[in-house]
Tab-separated table of C-alpha atoms in Angstrom:
chain	number	residue	atom	x	y	z
A	10	CYS	CA	270.447	60.547	79.315
A	11	ILE	CA	271.764	61.762	82.684
A	12	ILE	CA	275.155	63.913	81.712
A	13	ASP	CA	276.847	64.944	85.474
A	14	LYS	CA	279.109	68.531	84.012
A	15	SER	CA	280.865	68.720	87.074
A	16	ARG	CA	284.538	68.942	87.651
A	17	ILE	CA	285.358	65.534	87.256
A	18	MET	CA	283.981	65.691	83.493
A	19	HIS	CA	286.374	68.152	82.764
A	20	MET	CA	289.043	65.819	82.333
A	21	PRO	CA	290.510	65.599	78.773
A	22	PHE	CA	291.229	62.526	76.527
A	23	ASN	CA	292.341	62.986	72.793
A	24	GLY	CA	291.718	66.711	72.700
A	25	LEU	CA	288.111	66.268	74.268
A	26	SER	CA	286.483	66.371	77.816
A	27	LEU	CA	284.399	63.769	79.270
A	28	PHE	CA	281.823	66.329	78.793
A	29	ASP	CA	282.406	66.083	75.195
A	30	TYR	CA	282.270	62.687	74.969
A	31	ALA	CA	279.378	61.544	76.888
A	32	VAL	CA	277.399	64.647	74.770
A	33	ASN	CA	278.450	62.598	71.477
A	34	ALA	CA	276.934	59.751	72.754
A	35	SER	CA	273.446	60.859	74.150
A	36	LEU	CA	273.154	62.320	70.651
A	37	VAL	CA	273.367	59.304	68.932
A	38	ILE	CA	271.747	56.939	71.202
A	39	SER	CA	268.944	59.258	71.414
A	40	ASN	CA	268.910	59.261	67.902
A	41	ILE	CA	268.702	55.631	67.748
A	42	VAL	CA	266.133	55.778	70.175
A	43	LEU	CA	264.003	57.852	68.196
A	44	GLY	CA	264.240	56.016	65.750
A	45	LYS	CA	262.649	52.807	67.406
A	46	GLN	CA	259.900	55.165	68.135
A	47	ASP	CA	261.175	55.393	71.944
A	48	LYS	CA	260.876	58.171	73.761
A	49	ALA	CA	264.233	60.129	74.370
A	50	GLY	CA	265.009	62.908	77.154
A	51	LEU	CA	267.864	64.814	78.626
A	52	ILE	CA	268.758	65.964	82.117
A	53	THR	CA	271.998	67.566	82.947
A	54	PHE	CA	273.156	68.187	86.420
A	55	SER	CA	276.071	69.692	88.959
A	56	ASP	CA	275.401	71.383	91.757
A	57	LYS	CA	272.134	71.721	90.773
A	58	PRO	CA	270.360	70.566	87.361
A	59	ARG	CA	270.737	72.668	84.123
A	60	THR	CA	269.122	70.947	81.478
A	61	LEU	CA	265.791	68.978	81.897
A	62	ILE	CA	263.737	68.040	78.913
A	63	LYS	CA	261.094	66.077	79.159
A	64	ALA	CA	261.224	62.436	76.947
A	65	ASN	CA	259.236	62.484	73.748
A	66	ARG	CA	259.368	60.941	70.344
A	67	SER	CA	258.472	64.063	68.332
A	68	LYS	CA	260.283	64.489	64.967
A	69	THR	CA	261.388	67.742	66.279
A	70	GLN	CA	263.335	65.887	70.182
A	71	LEU	CA	266.740	65.215	68.964
A	72	LYS	CA	267.194	69.240	67.317
A	73	VAL	CA	265.963	69.973	71.110
A	74	LEU	CA	268.373	67.969	72.916
A	75	LEU	CA	271.169	69.065	70.864
A	76	ASP	CA	270.249	72.439	71.296
A	77	ALA	CA	270.756	72.110	75.086
A	78	LEU	CA	273.849	70.148	74.907
A	79	TYR	CA	275.915	72.405	72.481
A	80	LYS	CA	274.790	75.551	74.965
A	81	ASP	CA	275.667	73.418	77.801
A	82	GLY	CA	279.203	73.117	79.247
A	83	GLU	CA	281.136	71.484	82.499
A	84	GLY	CA	281.297	73.123	85.447
A	85	LEU	CA	283.899	73.819	88.363
A	86	VAL	CA	281.943	72.413	90.997
A	87	GLU	CA	280.941	69.538	92.762
A	88	ALA	CA	278.092	67.082	92.148
A	89	ASN	CA	275.299	67.445	93.495
A	90	TYR	CA	273.033	63.924	93.341
A	91	GLU	CA	270.240	64.384	95.849
A	92	SER	CA	268.883	67.235	93.812
A	93	LEU	CA	269.462	65.525	90.243
A	94	TYR	CA	267.425	62.276	92.385
A	95	MET	CA	264.884	65.236	92.742
A	96	ALA	CA	264.747	66.301	89.141
A	97	VAL	CA	264.208	62.955	87.928
A	98	ARG	CA	261.882	62.205	90.447
A	99	GLY	CA	259.667	65.480	89.039
A	100	LEU	CA	260.877	65.178	85.370
A	101	VAL	CA	260.754	61.142	84.856
A	102	CYS	CA	256.742	59.942	85.848
A	103	SER	CA	256.368	55.924	84.438
A	104	ARG	CA	259.404	53.640	85.150
A	105	SER	CA	262.343	54.403	81.894
A	106	LEU	CA	266.071	53.437	81.113
A	107	LEU	CA	268.610	56.293	82.121
A	108	PHE	CA	271.656	56.032	81.532
A	109	LEU	CA	273.823	58.422	83.620
A	110	TYR	CA	277.317	59.566	82.006
A	111	THR	CA	279.908	60.192	84.975
A	112	ASN	CA	283.088	59.542	86.783
A	113	PHE	CA	284.213	58.034	89.771
A	114	GLU	CA	288.314	58.217	90.909
A	115	SER	CA	287.712	56.161	94.168
A	116	THR	CA	285.553	53.709	95.719
A	117	TYR	CA	285.087	56.563	97.960
A	118	ALA	CA	283.515	58.833	95.502
A	119	LEU	CA	281.080	56.336	94.661
A	120	GLN	CA	280.663	55.667	98.612
A	121	ARG	CA	278.887	58.879	98.795
A	122	VAL	CA	276.447	59.001	95.951
A	123	LEU	CA	275.481	55.499	96.387
A	124	PRO	CA	272.330	55.821	97.938
A	125	GLN	CA	270.887	58.054	95.701
A	126	LEU	CA	271.990	55.886	92.480
A	127	ARG	CA	270.009	53.208	94.613
A	128	LYS	CA	266.582	55.174	94.911
A	129	LEU	CA	267.034	55.815	91.129
A	130	ASN	CA	267.815	52.105	90.235
A	131	ASN	CA	264.918	50.896	92.244
A	132	GLN	CA	262.378	53.230	90.202
A	133	HIS	CA	263.792	53.182	87.052
A	134	LEU	CA	266.642	50.962	84.983
A	135	LEU	CA	269.906	52.430	85.616
A	136	VAL	CA	272.903	52.190	84.035
A	137	VAL	CA	275.807	54.283	85.337
A	138	VAL	CA	278.591	54.672	82.715
A	139	PHE	CA	281.883	55.606	83.718
A	140	PHE	CA	285.282	55.849	82.009
A	141	GLU	CA	288.576	54.250	82.081
A	142	ASN	CA	291.658	56.289	82.345
A	143	THR	CA	293.557	54.782	79.210
A	144	GLU	CA	296.391	57.448	79.844
A	145	ILE	CA	297.348	56.229	82.722
A	146	THR	CA	296.625	52.456	82.479
A	147	THR	CA	298.263	51.849	79.033
A	148	THR	CA	301.379	52.415	80.354
A	149	PRO	CA	303.553	49.596	78.995
A	150	SER	CA	305.080	47.433	81.804
A	151	HIS	CA	308.295	46.876	79.646
A	152	GLN	CA	309.603	50.677	80.033
A	153	ILE	CA	310.195	49.936	83.560
A	154	ASP	CA	314.051	51.300	83.989
A	155	ASN	CA	314.009	52.842	87.382
A	156	LEU	CA	312.293	53.572	90.570
A	157	GLU	CA	309.841	56.328	89.407
A	158	ASP	CA	308.605	53.464	86.866
A	159	ILE	CA	307.931	51.374	88.806
A	160	TYR	CA	305.861	53.471	90.969
A	161	THR	CA	304.399	55.075	88.170
A	162	GLN	CA	303.170	50.794	86.848
A	163	ILE	CA	302.123	50.475	90.347
A	164	THR	CA	300.174	53.067	90.091
A	165	ALA	CA	298.442	52.559	87.302
A	166	GLU	CA	297.588	48.745	88.028
A	167	HIS	CA	296.152	50.261	91.014
A	168	TYR	CA	294.115	52.718	89.419
A	169	ALA	CA	292.840	50.363	86.638
A	170	LEU	CA	291.958	48.021	89.838
A	171	THR	CA	289.976	50.859	91.496
A	172	LYS	CA	287.887	51.184	88.555
A	173	VAL	CA	287.048	47.362	88.299
A	174	GLN	CA	286.034	47.364	92.027
A	175	ILE	CA	283.962	50.509	91.595
A	176	ALA	CA	281.616	48.217	88.871
A	177	GLN	CA	281.483	45.253	90.829
A	178	GLN	CA	280.442	47.629	93.557
A	179	LEU	CA	277.311	48.823	91.118
A	180	ARG	CA	276.560	45.557	90.376
A	181	GLN	CA	276.279	44.034	93.933
A	182	PHE	CA	273.175	46.297	93.836
A	183	GLY	CA	271.336	45.248	90.948
A	184	ILE	CA	272.767	48.602	89.032
A	185	PHE	CA	273.778	47.973	85.410
A	186	THR	CA	277.931	48.881	84.803
A	187	LEU	CA	279.420	50.551	81.512
A	188	LEU	CA	283.134	50.877	82.413
A	189	THR	CA	284.816	52.077	79.095
A	190	LYS	CA	287.648	53.592	77.303
A	191	PRO	CA	286.375	57.246	76.228
A	192	GLU	CA	286.946	56.590	72.718
A	193	ASN	CA	284.110	53.469	72.650
A	194	LEU	CA	281.559	54.784	74.934
A	195	THR	CA	279.393	55.848	71.872
A	196	VAL	CA	279.447	52.355	70.451
A	197	ASN	CA	279.208	50.560	73.889
A	198	SER	CA	276.479	52.485	75.089
A	199	ILE	CA	274.310	51.379	71.698
A	200	ASN	CA	275.393	47.937	72.357
A	201	LYS	CA	273.744	48.383	75.983
A	202	TYR	CA	271.008	49.757	74.632
A	203	LEU	CA	270.412	46.909	72.313
A	204	GLU	CA	270.979	44.330	74.707
A	205	LEU	CA	268.340	45.410	77.190
A	206	LYS	CA	265.944	46.460	74.254
A	207	ALA	CA	266.228	42.887	73.024
A	208	ARG	CA	266.216	41.298	76.823
A	209	GLY	CA	262.764	43.103	77.152
A	210	MET	CA	264.251	45.095	80.045
A	211	ILE	CA	262.694	48.156	78.646
């Protein structure tokens, strides 16, 4: 599991930040991975790599991951994907499944980091996990009473479309993508892991 802990992961949903959701999902999926006798490891990063735990299947690995994640927290800086790429090269020796928990708010933000994502995907099986903004996209369309409501609705629809376009761009380069509501993150991550395992891709 690779968790972006830069400022973009500060965004709150139902009392938790996106980083909190990513931490919880990583622990659950790591527990399942270890239960299937696969190895689980962890990288967190922001402007530079923060936590680096080599993949292992030992009985104590889940506690190692748990201790590391709950000492961690979001940063107020931009994510540096070049340093992430170098960290993965140094830590992950063989082809592996990488779950990258991050967020993109615009296609421009994706374009900035796409070269590093493509390099990671060439060497590993990369799944980019990012989030729907449910607080924006669930605005009921029938609650349009004035010009401000119209503007809000159009903005919400544009925002939702941008997220879909980002997912499509990633898939065009053969990168598996999971666009999910924060509250569905853990279940969707587990399902993607089980799907890829059933397909013999890992």
